[in-house]
Coordinates of N, CA and C in Angstrom, one line a residue:
V28 N 16.4 -11.5 -14.3 CA 15.5 -10.3 -14.4 C 15.5 -9.7 -13.0
A29 N 15.8 -8.4 -12.9 CA 15.7 -7.7 -11.6 C 14.3 -7.1 -11.5
I30 N 13.6 -7.4 -10.4 CA 12.3 -6.7 -10.2 C 12.5 -5.9 -9.0
V31 N 12.6 -4.6 -9.2 CA 13.0 -3.6 -8.1 C 11.7 -3.1 -7.5
N32 N 11.5 -3.3 -6.2 CA 10.2 -2.9 -5.6 C 9.0 -3.3 -6.4
G33 N 9.0 -4.5 -6.9 CA 7.9 -5.0 -7.6 C 7.4 -6.3 -7.0
E34 N 6.6 -7.0 -7.7 CA 6.0 -8.2 -7.1 C 5.8 -9.2 -8.3
V35 N 6.0 -10.5 -8.0 CA 5.8 -11.5 -8.9 C 4.6 -12.4 -8.4
A36 N 3.6 -12.6 -9.2 CA 2.5 -13.4 -8.8 C 2.5 -14.7 -9.7
E37 N 2.4 -15.8 -9.0 CA 2.4 -17.1 -9.8 C 1.1 -17.8 -9.5
L38 N 0.6 -18.5 -10.6 CA -0.6 -19.3 -10.4 C -0.3 -20.6 -9.8
G39 N 1.0 -21.1 -9.9 CA 1.3 -22.3 -9.2 C 0.5 -23.5 -9.7
N40 N -0.2 -24.2 -8.8 CA -0.9 -25.4 -9.2 C -2.2 -25.2 -9.9
R41 N -2.5 -23.9 -10.1 CA -3.8 -23.6 -10.8 C -3.6 -23.7 -12.3
V42 N -2.3 -23.7 -12.8 CA -2.0 -23.9 -14.2 C -1.0 -25.0 -14.2
N43 N -1.3 -26.1 -14.8 CA -0.4 -27.3 -14.7 C 0.1 -27.7 -16.1
G44 N -0.5 -27.2 -17.2 CA -0.1 -27.6 -18.5 C -0.9 -28.9 -18.9
F45 N -0.3 -29.5 -20.0 CA -1.0 -30.7 -20.5 C -0.1 -31.8 -20.6
G46 N -0.5 -33.0 -20.1 CA 0.3 -34.2 -20.1 C 1.6 -34.0 -19.4
N47 N 2.7 -34.3 -20.1 CA 4.1 -34.2 -19.6 C 4.6 -32.8 -19.7
F48 N 3.9 -31.9 -20.4 CA 4.4 -30.5 -20.6 C 3.8 -29.7 -19.5
N49 N 4.6 -29.4 -18.5 CA 4.2 -28.6 -17.3 C 4.7 -27.2 -17.5
Y50 N 3.9 -26.2 -17.2 CA 4.3 -24.8 -17.2 C 3.6 -24.0 -16.1
N51 N 4.1 -22.9 -15.9 CA 3.6 -22.0 -14.9 C 3.3 -20.6 -15.6
W52 N 2.4 -19.9 -15.0 CA 2.0 -18.6 -15.5 C 2.3 -17.5 -14.5
G53 N 3.2 -16.6 -14.8 CA 3.6 -15.6 -13.8 C 3.3 -14.2 -14.3
A54 N 3.2 -13.2 -13.4 CA 3.0 -11.9 -13.8 C 3.8 -11.0 -12.8
A55 N 4.3 -9.9 -13.3 CA 5.0 -8.9 -12.4 C 4.6 -7.5 -12.7
I56 N 4.7 -6.7 -11.7 CA 4.5 -5.3 -11.8 C 5.6 -4.5 -11.2
V57 N 6.1 -3.5 -11.9 CA 7.1 -2.6 -11.4 C 6.5 -1.2 -11.3
W58 N 6.7 -0.5 -10.2 CA 6.1 0.8 -10.0 C 7.2 1.8 -9.8
F59 N 6.9 3.1 -10.0 CA 7.8 4.2 -9.8 C 7.0 5.2 -9.0
A60 N 7.7 6.0 -8.3 CA 7.1 7.1 -7.4 C 8.1 8.2 -7.2
N61 N 7.6 9.3 -6.8 CA 8.4 10.4 -6.4 C 8.8 10.2 -4.9
K62 N 10.1 10.3 -4.6 CA 10.6 9.9 -3.3 C 10.0 10.8 -2.2
D63 N 9.5 12.0 -2.6 CA 8.9 12.9 -1.6 C 7.5 12.5 -1.3
R64 N 6.9 11.5 -2.0 CA 5.6 11.1 -1.7 C 5.5 9.6 -1.4
L65 N 6.7 9.0 -1.0 CA 6.7 7.6 -0.6 C 6.1 7.5 0.8
F66 N 5.3 6.4 1.0 CA 4.9 6.0 2.3 C 5.9 5.1 2.9
T67 N 6.5 5.5 4.0 CA 7.5 4.6 4.6 C 7.0 3.9 5.9
G68 N 5.9 4.3 6.3 CA 5.3 3.8 7.6 C 5.6 4.7 8.8
N69 N 6.7 5.5 8.6 CA 7.0 6.5 9.7 C 6.1 7.7 9.7
E70 N 5.3 7.9 8.7 CA 4.4 9.0 8.7 C 3.1 8.7 9.6
I71 N 2.9 7.5 9.9 CA 1.7 7.1 10.6 C 1.8 7.6 12.1
K72 N 0.8 8.2 12.6 CA 0.8 8.7 13.9 C -0.3 8.1 14.8
K73 N -0.1 8.1 16.1 CA -1.1 7.7 17.0 C -2.3 8.6 16.9
G74 N -3.5 8.0 16.9 CA -4.7 8.8 16.7 C -5.2 8.9 15.3
D75 N -4.3 8.5 14.3 CA -4.8 8.5 12.9 C -6.0 7.6 12.8
A76 N -6.9 8.0 11.8 CA -8.0 7.1 11.5 C -7.6 6.1 10.5
I77 N -8.3 5.0 10.5 CA -8.2 3.9 9.5 C -9.5 3.8 8.8
V78 N -9.5 4.2 7.5 CA -10.6 4.2 6.7 C -10.5 2.9 5.8
G79 N -11.6 2.1 5.8 CA -11.6 0.9 4.9 C -12.3 1.2 3.6
L80 N -11.8 0.6 2.5 CA -12.5 0.7 1.2 C -13.1 -0.6 1.0
R81 N -14.4 -0.6 0.7 CA -15.2 -1.8 0.7 C -14.9 -2.8 -0.4
E82 N -14.9 -4.1 -0.1 CA -14.7 -5.1 -1.1 C -15.7 -6.2 -0.9
T83 N -16.3 -6.7 -1.9 CA -17.3 -7.8 -1.8 C -16.9 -9.1 -2.3
G84 N -15.7 -9.2 -2.8 CA -15.1 -10.5 -3.3 C -13.9 -10.9 -2.6
F85 N -13.2 -11.9 -3.1 CA -12.0 -12.5 -2.4 C -10.8 -11.7 -2.9
R86 N -10.9 -10.8 -3.8 CA -9.8 -10.0 -4.3 C -8.7 -10.9 -4.8
S87 N -9.0 -12.0 -5.5 CA -8.1 -12.9 -6.1 C -7.0 -13.4 -5.1
N88 N -7.4 -13.5 -3.8 CA -6.4 -13.9 -2.8 C -7.0 -14.9 -1.9
G89 N -6.2 -15.8 -1.3 CA -6.7 -16.8 -0.4 C -7.5 -17.9 -1.2
L90 N -7.3 -18.0 -2.5 CA -8.1 -18.9 -3.3 C -7.7 -20.4 -3.1
S91 N -6.4 -20.6 -2.6 CA -6.0 -22.0 -2.3 C -6.9 -22.5 -1.2
L92 N -7.1 -21.7 -0.2 CA -8.0 -22.2 0.9 C -9.4 -22.3 0.5
V93 N -9.9 -21.4 -0.3 CA -11.2 -21.4 -0.9 C -11.4 -22.7 -1.7
R94 N -10.5 -23.0 -2.6 CA -10.6 -24.2 -3.4 C -10.6 -25.5 -2.5
K95 N -9.7 -25.5 -1.6 CA -9.6 -26.7 -0.7 C -10.9 -26.9 0.1
I96 N -11.5 -25.8 0.6 CA -12.8 -26.0 1.3 C -13.9 -26.4 0.4
L97 N -14.0 -25.8 -0.8 CA -15.1 -26.1 -1.6 C -15.0 -27.5 -2.2
Q98 N -13.8 -27.9 -2.6 CA -13.6 -29.3 -3.1 C -13.9 -30.4 -2.1
E99 N -13.6 -30.1 -0.8 CA -13.8 -31.1 0.2 C -15.2 -31.1 0.7
N100 N -16.0 -30.0 0.5 CA -17.3 -29.9 1.2 C -18.5 -29.6 0.3
I101 N -18.2 -29.2 -0.9 CA -19.3 -28.8 -1.8 C -19.3 -29.8 -3.0
L102 N -20.1 -30.9 -2.9 CA -20.2 -31.8 -4.0 C -18.8 -32.2 -4.6
Q103 N -17.9 -32.4 -3.8 CA -16.5 -32.7 -4.2 C -16.0 -31.7 -5.1
S104 N -15.7 -32.0 -6.4 CA -15.1 -31.0 -7.3 C -16.2 -30.3 -8.2
D105 N -17.4 -30.5 -7.9 CA -18.5 -29.9 -8.7 C -19.0 -28.6 -8.2
W106 N -18.3 -27.9 -7.4 CA -18.8 -26.6 -6.8 C -18.9 -25.6 -7.9
H107 N -18.3 -25.7 -9.0 CA -18.5 -24.7 -10.1 C -19.8 -24.8 -10.8
N108 N -20.6 -25.9 -10.4 CA -22.0 -26.0 -10.9 C -23.0 -25.9 -9.8
F109 N -22.5 -25.5 -8.6 CA -23.4 -25.5 -7.4 C -23.9 -24.1 -7.1
Y110 N -25.2 -23.9 -6.9 CA -25.8 -22.7 -6.5 C -26.1 -22.7 -5.1
R111 N -25.8 -21.6 -4.4 CA -26.3 -21.4 -3.0 C -27.8 -21.1 -3.0
D112 N -28.4 -21.4 -1.9 CA -29.9 -21.1 -1.8 C -30.2 -19.7 -2.2
G113 N -31.1 -19.6 -3.2 CA -31.5 -18.2 -3.6 C -30.5 -17.5 -4.5
G114 N -29.4 -18.1 -4.8 CA -28.4 -17.5 -5.6 C -28.6 -17.6 -7.1
N115 N -28.3 -16.6 -7.9 CA -28.4 -16.7 -9.4 C -27.1 -16.9 -10.1
K116 N -26.0 -17.1 -9.3 CA -24.7 -17.4 -9.8 C -24.2 -18.6 -9.1
T117 N -23.3 -19.4 -9.8 CA -22.7 -20.5 -9.2 C -21.8 -20.1 -8.1
V118 N -21.4 -21.0 -7.1 CA -20.5 -20.6 -6.1 C -19.1 -20.2 -6.8
G119 N -18.8 -21.0 -7.8 CA -17.5 -20.6 -8.5 C -17.5 -19.2 -9.1
E120 N -18.7 -18.8 -9.7 CA -18.8 -17.4 -10.2 C -18.7 -16.4 -9.1
E121 N -19.3 -16.7 -8.0 CA -19.3 -15.8 -6.9 C -17.9 -15.6 -6.3
V122 N -17.2 -16.7 -6.2 CA -15.8 -16.7 -5.7 C -14.9 -15.9 -6.6
L123 N -15.2 -15.9 -7.9 CA -14.3 -15.3 -8.9 C -14.8 -13.9 -9.3
T124 N -15.6 -13.3 -8.4 CA -16.0 -11.9 -8.6 C -14.8 -11.0 -8.8
P125 N -14.8 -10.2 -9.8 CA -13.6 -9.3 -10.1 C -13.3 -8.4 -8.9
S126 N -12.1 -8.1 -8.7 CA -11.7 -7.2 -7.6 C -12.1 -5.7 -8.0
K127 N -12.4 -5.0 -6.9 CA -12.6 -3.5 -7.1 C -11.2 -2.9 -7.2
I128 N -11.1 -1.9 -8.1 CA -9.8 -1.2 -8.3 C -9.9 0.2 -7.7
Y129 N -9.0 0.5 -6.8 CA -9.0 1.7 -6.0 C -8.0 2.8 -6.4
S130 N -7.2 2.5 -7.4 CA -6.0 3.3 -7.7 C -6.3 4.7 -8.0
K131 N -7.3 5.0 -8.9 CA -7.7 6.4 -9.2 C -8.1 7.2 -8.0
A132 N -8.9 6.5 -7.2 CA -9.4 7.3 -6.0 C -8.2 7.6 -5.0
V133 N -7.3 6.6 -4.8 CA -6.2 6.8 -3.9 C -5.2 7.8 -4.4
V134 N -4.9 7.8 -5.7 CA -4.1 8.8 -6.3 C -4.7 10.2 -6.2
D135 N -6.0 10.3 -6.3 CA -6.7 11.5 -6.2 C -6.5 12.1 -4.8
M136 N -6.4 11.1 -3.8 CA -6.3 11.6 -2.4 C -4.9 12.2 -2.1
F137 N -3.9 11.4 -2.5 CA -2.5 11.9 -2.1 C -1.7 12.6 -3.2
G138 N -2.2 12.6 -4.4 CA -1.6 13.3 -5.5 C -0.8 12.5 -6.4
G139 N -0.4 11.3 -6.0 CA 0.4 10.4 -6.9 C 1.8 10.9 -7.1
W140 N 2.5 10.4 -8.1 CA 3.9 10.7 -8.3 C 4.2 12.1 -8.8
N141 N 3.2 12.7 -9.5 CA 3.4 14.0 -10.1 C 3.3 15.1 -9.0
M142 N 4.4 15.8 -8.7 CA 4.4 16.8 -7.7 C 3.6 18.0 -8.0
D143 N 3.2 18.2 -9.3 CA 2.4 19.3 -9.7 C 0.9 19.1 -9.4
R144 N 0.6 17.8 -9.1 CA -0.7 17.5 -8.7 C -0.9 17.5 -7.2
K145 N -1.7 18.4 -6.7 CA -1.7 18.7 -5.3 C -2.6 17.6 -4.6
P146 N -2.2 17.2 -3.4 CA -3.0 16.3 -2.6 C -4.3 16.9 -2.2
K147 N -5.3 16.1 -2.1 CA -6.7 16.6 -1.7 C -6.9 16.3 -0.2
V148 N -6.1 15.4 0.3 CA -6.3 15.0 1.7 C -4.9 14.5 2.2
E149 N -4.7 14.7 3.5 CA -3.4 14.2 4.1 C -3.5 12.7 4.3
V150 N -2.7 11.9 3.7 CA -2.6 10.5 3.8 C -1.3 10.1 4.4
H151 N -1.3 9.2 5.5 CA -0.1 8.8 6.1 C 0.3 7.3 5.8
G152 N -0.6 6.6 5.1 CA -0.3 5.2 4.8 C -1.5 4.6 4.1
V153 N -1.1 3.6 3.2 CA -2.1 2.8 2.5 C -1.7 1.4 2.5
A154 N -2.7 0.5 2.8 CA -2.4 -0.9 2.8 C -3.4 -1.6 1.9
H155 N -2.9 -2.4 0.9 CA -3.8 -3.2 0.0 C -4.0 -4.5 0.7
I156 N -5.3 -4.8 1.0 CA -5.6 -6.0 1.8 C -5.8 -7.2 0.9
T157 N -4.7 -7.9 0.6 CA -4.7 -9.1 -0.2 C -4.4 -10.3 0.6
G158 N -3.6 -11.2 0.1 CA -3.2 -12.4 0.9 C -2.5 -12.0 2.2
G159 N -2.9 -12.6 3.3 CA -2.3 -12.2 4.6 C -3.3 -11.3 5.4
G160 N -4.4 -10.8 4.7 CA -5.5 -10.1 5.3 C -5.0 -8.9 6.0
L161 N -5.9 -8.4 6.9 CA -5.6 -7.1 7.7 C -4.3 -7.3 8.6
P162 N -4.2 -8.5 9.3 CA -3.0 -8.6 10.1 C -1.7 -8.5 9.3
G163 N -1.7 -9.2 8.2 CA -0.4 -9.2 7.4 C -0.1 -7.9 6.7
K164 N -1.1 -7.3 6.0 CA -0.9 -6.1 5.2 C -0.8 -4.8 6.0
L165 N -1.8 -4.7 6.9 CA -1.7 -3.5 7.8 C -0.5 -3.6 8.8
G166 N -0.2 -4.8 9.2 CA 0.9 -5.0 10.1 C 2.2 -4.6 9.4
R167 N 2.3 -4.8 8.1 CA 3.5 -4.5 7.4 C 3.8 -3.0 7.4
I168 N 2.8 -2.1 7.3 CA 3.0 -0.7 7.3 C 3.1 -0.1 8.7
L169 N 2.6 -0.9 9.7 CA 2.8 -0.4 11.1 C 4.1 -0.7 11.7
K170 N 4.8 -1.7 11.1 CA 6.1 -2.2 11.7 C 7.1 -1.1 11.9
P171 N 7.3 -0.2 11.0 CA 8.4 0.8 11.2 C 8.1 1.7 12.4
S172 N 6.9 2.1 12.7 CA 6.6 3.0 13.8 C 6.4 2.2 15.1
G173 N 6.2 0.9 15.1 CA 5.9 0.2 16.3 C 4.5 0.4 16.9
L174 N 3.7 1.2 16.2 CA 2.3 1.4 16.7 C 1.4 0.3 16.4
G175 N 0.2 0.3 17.0 CA -0.8 -0.7 16.8 C -2.0 -0.2 16.2
A176 N -3.0 -1.0 16.0 CA -4.3 -0.6 15.4 C -5.5 -1.3 16.1
D177 N -6.5 -0.6 16.4 CA -7.8 -1.1 16.9 C -8.8 -1.0 15.8
I178 N -9.2 -2.2 15.2 CA -10.2 -2.2 14.2 C -11.5 -2.6 14.9
Y179 N -12.3 -1.6 15.3 CA -13.5 -1.8 16.1 C -14.7 -1.9 15.3
N180 N -14.7 -1.5 14.0 CA -15.9 -1.5 13.2 C -15.6 -1.9 11.7
P181 N -15.0 -3.1 11.5 CA -14.7 -3.5 10.1 C -16.0 -3.7 9.3
F182 N -15.9 -3.7 8.0 CA -17.0 -4.0 7.2 C -17.3 -5.5 7.4
M183 N -18.6 -5.8 7.1 CA -19.0 -7.2 7.1 C -18.4 -8.0 5.9
P184 N -17.9 -9.2 6.1 CA -17.5 -10.0 5.0 C -18.7 -10.2 4.0
S185 N -18.4 -10.5 2.8 CA -19.5 -10.8 1.9 C -20.2 -12.1 2.2
D186 N -21.4 -12.3 1.6 CA -22.1 -13.6 1.9 C -21.3 -14.8 1.4
I187 N -20.7 -14.6 0.2 CA -19.9 -15.8 -0.3 C -18.7 -16.1 0.6
M188 N -18.1 -15.1 1.2 CA -17.0 -15.3 2.2 C -17.5 -16.1 3.4
D189 N -18.7 -15.6 3.9 CA -19.3 -16.3 5.1 C -19.6 -17.8 4.7
F190 N -20.1 -18.0 3.5 CA -20.5 -19.3 3.1 C -19.3 -20.2 3.0
V191 N -18.2 -19.7 2.4 CA -17.0 -20.6 2.3 C -16.4 -20.8 3.7
Q192 N -16.4 -19.8 4.6 CA -15.9 -20.0 5.9 C -16.7 -21.0 6.7
K193 N -18.0 -20.9 6.6 CA -18.9 -21.9 7.3 C -18.7 -23.3 6.7
S194 N -18.6 -23.4 5.4 CA -18.5 -24.7 4.8 C -17.2 -25.4 5.2
G195 N -16.2 -24.7 5.5 CA -14.9 -25.3 5.9 C -14.7 -25.2 7.4
N196 N -15.7 -24.7 8.1 CA -15.5 -24.6 9.6 C -14.2 -23.9 9.9
A197 N -13.9 -22.8 9.1 CA -12.6 -22.1 9.4 C -12.8 -21.1 10.5
S198 N -11.8 -20.9 11.3 CA -11.9 -20.0 12.5 C -11.9 -18.5 11.9
D199 N -12.4 -17.6 12.7 CA -12.2 -16.2 12.4 C -10.8 -15.8 12.3
E200 N -9.9 -16.3 13.1 CA -8.5 -16.0 13.1 C -7.9 -16.4 11.7
E201 N -8.3 -17.6 11.3 CA -7.8 -18.0 10.0 C -8.3 -17.2 8.8
A202 N -9.6 -16.9 8.9 CA -10.3 -16.1 7.9 C -9.6 -14.7 7.8
Y203 N -9.4 -14.0 8.9 CA -8.8 -12.7 8.8 C -7.4 -12.7 8.4
K204 N -6.7 -13.8 8.6 CA -5.3 -13.9 8.2 C -5.1 -14.3 6.8
T205 N -6.3 -14.7 6.1 CA -6.2 -15.3 4.8 C -6.9 -14.4 3.8
W206 N -8.1 -13.9 4.1 CA -9.0 -13.1 3.2 C -9.1 -11.6 3.7
N207 N -9.6 -10.8 2.8 CA -9.8 -9.4 3.2 C -11.0 -9.1 4.1
M208 N -11.9 -10.1 4.2 CA -13.0 -10.0 5.1 C -13.8 -8.7 5.0
G209 N -13.9 -8.1 3.8 CA -14.7 -7.0 3.5 C -14.1 -5.7 3.2
Q210 N -12.8 -5.6 3.5 CA -12.0 -4.3 3.2 C -10.9 -4.7 2.3
G211 N -11.0 -4.1 1.0 CA -10.0 -4.4 0.0 C -8.7 -3.5 0.2
M212 N -8.9 -2.4 0.9 CA -7.8 -1.5 1.1 C -8.1 -0.6 2.3
V213 N -7.0 -0.2 3.0 CA -7.3 0.7 4.1 C -6.4 2.0 3.9
V214 N -6.9 3.1 4.3 CA -6.2 4.4 4.2 C -6.0 5.0 5.6
I215 N -4.8 5.3 5.9 CA -4.5 5.9 7.2 C -4.4 7.4 7.1
T216 N -5.2 8.1 7.8 CA -5.3 9.5 7.6 C -5.8 10.2 8.9
P217 N -5.4 11.5 9.0 CA -6.0 12.3 10.1 C -7.4 13.0 9.7
D218 N -7.8 12.7 8.5 CA -9.0 13.4 7.9 C -9.9 12.3 7.3
P219 N -10.5 11.5 8.1 CA -11.3 10.4 7.5 C -12.5 10.8 6.7
E220 N -13.1 11.9 7.1 CA -14.3 12.4 6.3 C -14.0 12.7 4.9
K221 N -12.8 13.4 4.7 CA -12.4 13.8 3.3 C -12.1 12.5 2.5
V222 N -11.4 11.6 3.1 CA -11.1 10.3 2.4 C -12.4 9.6 1.9
Q223 N -13.4 9.6 2.8 CA -14.7 8.9 2.5 C -15.4 9.7 1.4
E224 N -15.2 11.0 1.4 CA -15.9 11.9 0.4 C -15.3 11.6 -1.0
I225 N -13.9 11.5 -1.1 CA -13.3 11.2 -2.3 C -13.6 9.8 -2.8
A226 N -13.6 8.9 -1.9 CA -14.0 7.5 -2.3 C -15.4 7.4 -2.9
A227 N -16.3 8.2 -2.3 CA -17.7 8.2 -2.8 C -17.8 8.7 -4.2
K228 N -16.9 9.7 -4.5 CA -16.9 10.3 -5.9 C -16.6 9.2 -6.9
Y229 N -15.8 8.2 -6.5 CA -15.5 7.1 -7.4 C -16.4 5.9 -7.2
R230 N -17.5 6.1 -6.5 CA -18.4 5.0 -6.2 C -17.8 3.8 -5.5
I231 N -17.0 4.2 -4.5 CA -16.3 3.2 -3.7 C -16.9 3.3 -2.3
G232 N -17.4 2.3 -1.7 CA -17.9 2.3 -0.3 C -16.7 2.5 0.6
A233 N -16.8 3.4 1.6 CA -15.8 3.6 2.5 C -16.3 3.9 3.9
G234 N -15.6 3.6 4.9 CA -16.1 3.8 6.3 C -14.9 3.8 7.3
L235 N -15.1 4.5 8.4 CA -14.2 4.5 9.5 C -14.2 3.2 10.2
I236 N -13.1 2.4 10.1 CA -13.2 1.1 10.7 C -12.3 1.0 11.9
G237 N -11.4 2.0 12.2 CA -10.6 1.9 13.4 C -9.6 3.1 13.5
N238 N -8.7 2.9 14.5 CA -7.7 4.0 14.7 C -6.3 3.4 15.0
I239 N -5.3 4.2 14.8 CA -4.0 3.9 15.2 C -3.8 4.2 16.7
V240 N -3.2 3.2 17.4 CA -3.0 3.3 18.8 C -1.6 3.1 19.2
E241 N -1.2 3.4 20.4 CA 0.1 3.3 20.9 C 0.5 1.8 21.1
N242 N -0.5 1.0 21.7 CA -0.2 -0.4 22.0 C 0.1 -1.2 20.7
P243 N 1.2 -1.9 20.6 CA 1.5 -2.7 19.4 C 0.5 -3.8 19.2
G244 N 0.5 -4.3 18.0 CA -0.4 -5.4 17.7 C -1.7 -4.8 17.0
I245 N -2.5 -5.8 16.4 CA -3.7 -5.4 15.7 C -4.8 -6.1 16.4
R246 N -5.8 -5.3 16.8 CA -7.0 -5.9 17.5 C -8.2 -5.6 16.6
I247 N -8.9 -6.7 16.2 CA -10.0 -6.7 15.3 C -11.3 -7.2 16.0
T248 N -12.3 -6.4 16.1 CA -13.6 -6.8 16.6 C -14.3 -7.6 15.4
S249 N -14.3 -8.9 15.6 CA -14.6 -9.9 14.5 C -16.0 -9.7 14.0
K250 N -16.1 -9.7 12.6 CA -17.4 -9.8 12.0 C -17.5 -11.2 11.3
G251 N -16.7 -12.1 11.6 CA -16.7 -13.5 11.1 C -17.8 -14.3 11.7
I252 N -18.0 -15.5 11.3 CA -19.1 -16.3 11.8 C -18.8 -17.1 13.0
S253 N -17.6 -17.3 13.4 CA -17.3 -18.2 14.5 C -17.1 -17.5 15.8
S254 N -16.8 -16.2 15.8 CA -16.7 -15.4 17.0 C -17.1 -14.0 16.9
K255 N -18.2 -13.8 16.2 CA -18.7 -12.4 15.9 C -18.8 -11.6 17.2
G256 N -18.2 -10.4 17.2 CA -18.2 -9.5 18.3 C -17.0 -9.7 19.2
K257 N -16.3 -10.7 19.1 CA -15.1 -11.0 19.9 C -13.9 -10.3 19.4
E258 N -13.1 -9.8 20.3 CA -11.9 -9.1 19.8 C -10.8 -10.1 19.6
L259 N -10.2 -10.1 18.4 CA -9.1 -11.0 18.0 C -7.8 -10.2 18.0
Y260 N -6.8 -10.8 18.5 CA -5.5 -10.1 18.6 C -4.5 -10.8 17.7
F261 N -3.8 -9.9 16.9 CA -2.7 -10.4 16.0 C -1.4 -9.6 16.3
K262 N -0.4 -10.3 16.5 CA 0.9 -9.7 16.7 C 1.5 -9.3 15.4
V263 N 2.1 -8.1 15.4 CA 2.7 -7.6 14.1 C 4.1 -8.2 14.1
E264 N 4.4 -8.9 13.0 CA 5.6 -9.6 12.8 C 6.4 -9.1 11.6

């Protein structure tokens, strides 16, 4: 099966089957686009704004680390029945908070594949912050231009993300390289106000979190628990 410009997601050890019958569960997505509206990374310019789209959950990513931390630190394997202080959901329910979906808002911004649909704002790049976090996903779209990013005002990670990080004594570097830490998507644009306006129409929290700069690499002013306020540096690879 050829998956062209698509992605395969596997549940791996999360689905093991029964007894001697082992199986896996995979899913794939194949997309199509108009070549005149493809984001190649070369559209990104020095001085562009980086707008973050807010996320309060783990976005179904980095769950292997989440599970490892909780199994080792929260009542062994009984964390799915464990409530944080003052919480009305179990830790397991909080971890599995459904992801926010940004597709309608982002298509509204740049027009999507249909060339008859006019863009509402100039967009130079979009990065979905899933596994690999900001360094991995933002780094991927910066690589063609060789530019860097200063993330000086990222969103705060959610309470459950802080709780898991603290429970496992995970460093901020590890957290930012594994989880979204509060931003489920970033939009690169010369017009951040308009991007935020469109996001608000779809009830998506959005904010200016940084800028594209000439110096390579990604610098993030940490909002994690182990080095809050400290600048973290990640090389684009």
